[in-house]
Amino acid sequence: MPHSLPNTPSPLTHFDAQGQAHMVDVGAKASTHRVAVAIGRIQMLPSTLALVQAGTAKKGDVLGIARIAGIQGAKRTSDLIPLCHPLALTRVALEFEVLSEGSIPTIVCKATAETVGPTGVEMEALTAVQVALLTIYDMCKATDRGMIITDVKLLEKQGGKSGHWVAEK
């Protein structure tokens, strides 16, 4: 329950003046080009990363399948997050970077989601990252159940009334 008094506007947009959860009305908002970029990491054993890089994981092309899973996840965000609006996404792209230098082998996933509409795509970008990383976990868990998904966050959003926002470094 929000901390605002009854019958006063909540600072959280998904609660009404009575403190009840609701889907935000975006009907009067202007349609603008909106972009969001999110990032996350999965840490694994060196031997697991070697399987991913060699393409010899038991279930196949780990990063190729994770890319498709992330795109599907972005498209299904409103099915997973109760108060998200279904969006007509115009683009979803995922990039993977392998970090094998240092003590913990890591795969970094970066997702970009875009739309032209009255509400942002932050949740779609974040969902794409999470689903892609979960897919990597699923495909590699037979050899490494100790993988860690970490540091999932929004990097940037553009469009809408609040304009351009970039995460602090």
XYZ file of C-alpha atoms in Angstrom:
169
model
C 0.000 0.000 0.000
C 1.422 3.428 -0.876
C 2.275 5.844 1.907
C 0.001 8.652 0.685
C -3.128 9.623 2.572
C -6.510 8.341 1.340
C -8.001 10.380 -1.511
C -4.677 12.077 -2.337
C -2.669 11.384 -5.462
C -0.019 8.711 -5.043
C 3.560 9.404 -6.111
C 3.445 5.909 -7.626
C 1.511 6.068 -10.879
C 0.079 2.547 -10.595
C -2.024 3.468 -7.552
C -5.102 5.651 -7.580
C -6.093 8.222 -4.913
C -7.634 5.444 -2.806
C -4.437 3.375 -2.927
C -5.849 0.774 -5.312
C -3.642 -0.685 -8.035
C -4.667 0.245 -11.578
C -3.317 0.427 -15.103
C -2.231 3.982 -15.896
C -4.439 5.724 -18.465
C -2.158 6.675 -21.356
C -4.991 7.582 -23.733
C -4.296 11.311 -23.681
C -0.513 10.986 -23.962
C 1.173 11.830 -27.248
C 2.614 9.023 -29.336
C 6.349 9.542 -29.593
C 9.337 7.441 -30.586
C 10.480 5.687 -27.410
C 13.649 3.702 -26.809
C 14.942 1.858 -23.759
C 18.243 0.053 -23.232
C 18.791 -2.448 -20.413
C 21.742 -4.611 -19.424
C 22.477 -7.626 -17.253
C 25.127 -10.279 -16.640
C 25.407 -13.981 -16.039
C 28.522 -15.342 -14.358
C 29.626 -18.930 -14.873
C 32.460 -21.400 -14.620
C 35.241 -21.123 -17.217
C 34.290 -24.569 -18.558
C 30.678 -23.449 -19.055
C 31.753 -20.343 -20.934
C 33.984 -22.515 -23.117
C 30.961 -24.650 -24.072
C 28.937 -21.534 -24.946
C 31.747 -20.060 -27.050
C 32.450 -23.319 -28.860
C 28.768 -23.867 -29.628
C 28.977 -27.346 -28.125
C 26.445 -26.973 -25.315
C 24.147 -29.988 -25.209
C 21.058 -27.929 -26.151
C 22.661 -26.073 -29.089
C 23.543 -22.453 -29.938
C 23.125 -20.874 -26.511
C 23.443 -17.207 -27.486
C 21.365 -17.561 -30.659
C 18.519 -19.139 -28.726
C 18.896 -16.630 -25.868
C 18.582 -13.786 -28.404
C 15.293 -15.180 -29.735
C 14.049 -15.827 -26.181
C 14.828 -12.221 -25.210
C 12.884 -10.920 -28.197
C 9.945 -13.157 -27.282
C 10.182 -11.992 -23.668
C 9.989 -8.343 -24.705
C 6.909 -9.086 -26.827
C 5.222 -10.883 -23.889
C 6.008 -8.341 -21.152
C 2.396 -7.289 -20.645
C 1.484 -10.959 -20.101
C 4.048 -11.204 -17.300
C 3.864 -7.807 -15.566
C 0.238 -7.200 -14.567
C -0.022 -3.428 -15.056
C 2.093 -3.078 -18.221
C 0.355 -1.987 -21.383
C 0.575 -4.280 -24.423
C 2.831 -2.436 -26.871
C 3.392 -2.562 -30.590
C 7.153 -2.916 -30.522
C 8.917 -1.590 -33.612
C 12.303 -3.085 -32.719
C 13.922 -5.381 -30.174
C 17.638 -6.127 -30.441
C 19.927 -8.080 -28.135
C 23.715 -8.045 -28.040
C 25.989 -10.352 -26.061
C 29.527 -9.667 -24.922
C 31.746 -12.366 -23.469
C 34.079 -11.259 -20.704
C 36.593 -14.017 -20.135
C 39.406 -11.866 -18.744
C 39.543 -11.643 -14.961
C 38.403 -14.015 -12.276
C 34.745 -14.653 -13.160
C 33.757 -15.521 -16.743
C 30.693 -13.473 -17.637
C 28.273 -12.958 -20.501
C 26.797 -9.460 -20.684
C 23.417 -9.054 -22.374
C 22.257 -5.663 -23.636
C 18.715 -5.239 -24.970
C 17.231 -2.319 -26.870
C 13.464 -1.991 -27.248
C 11.660 0.604 -29.370
C 8.113 1.677 -30.101
C 6.107 4.639 -31.299
C 3.353 5.113 -28.794
C 2.037 6.786 -25.639
C 4.110 4.826 -23.088
C 7.704 3.741 -22.662
C 9.483 0.459 -23.304
C 11.658 0.208 -20.182
C 9.884 -2.913 -18.951
C 10.223 -4.583 -22.347
C 13.991 -3.971 -22.431
C 14.399 -5.230 -18.853
C 12.260 -8.304 -19.560
C 14.267 -9.075 -22.699
C 17.500 -9.081 -20.676
C 16.070 -11.260 -17.908
C 14.549 -13.817 -20.276
C 17.742 -14.018 -22.344
C 19.864 -14.569 -19.224
C 17.417 -17.138 -17.867
C 17.620 -18.947 -21.195
C 21.409 -19.080 -20.942
C 20.987 -20.504 -17.440
C 18.477 -23.090 -18.645
C 20.651 -24.202 -21.533
C 23.793 -24.538 -19.394
C 22.432 -25.699 -16.039
C 23.362 -29.326 -16.695
C 27.025 -28.353 -16.400
C 26.827 -25.360 -14.029
C 23.958 -24.885 -11.574
C 25.909 -22.165 -9.757
C 25.603 -19.511 -12.468
C 24.654 -16.083 -11.126
C 22.402 -13.569 -12.895
C 23.346 -10.106 -11.688
C 23.417 -6.365 -12.322
C 20.199 -6.149 -14.353
C 19.330 -2.487 -14.808
C 18.014 0.169 -17.130
C 20.821 2.056 -18.871
C 18.860 4.592 -20.862
C 15.409 5.674 -21.973
C 14.353 8.194 -24.593
C 11.029 9.723 -25.535
C 7.887 10.809 -23.819
C 7.244 13.689 -21.450
C 10.228 12.930 -19.229
C 12.604 12.985 -22.213
C 16.055 11.428 -22.228
C 17.401 9.655 -19.124
C 20.777 7.943 -18.743
C 21.839 5.883 -15.728
C 24.699 7.217 -13.670
C 27.938 5.325 -14.206
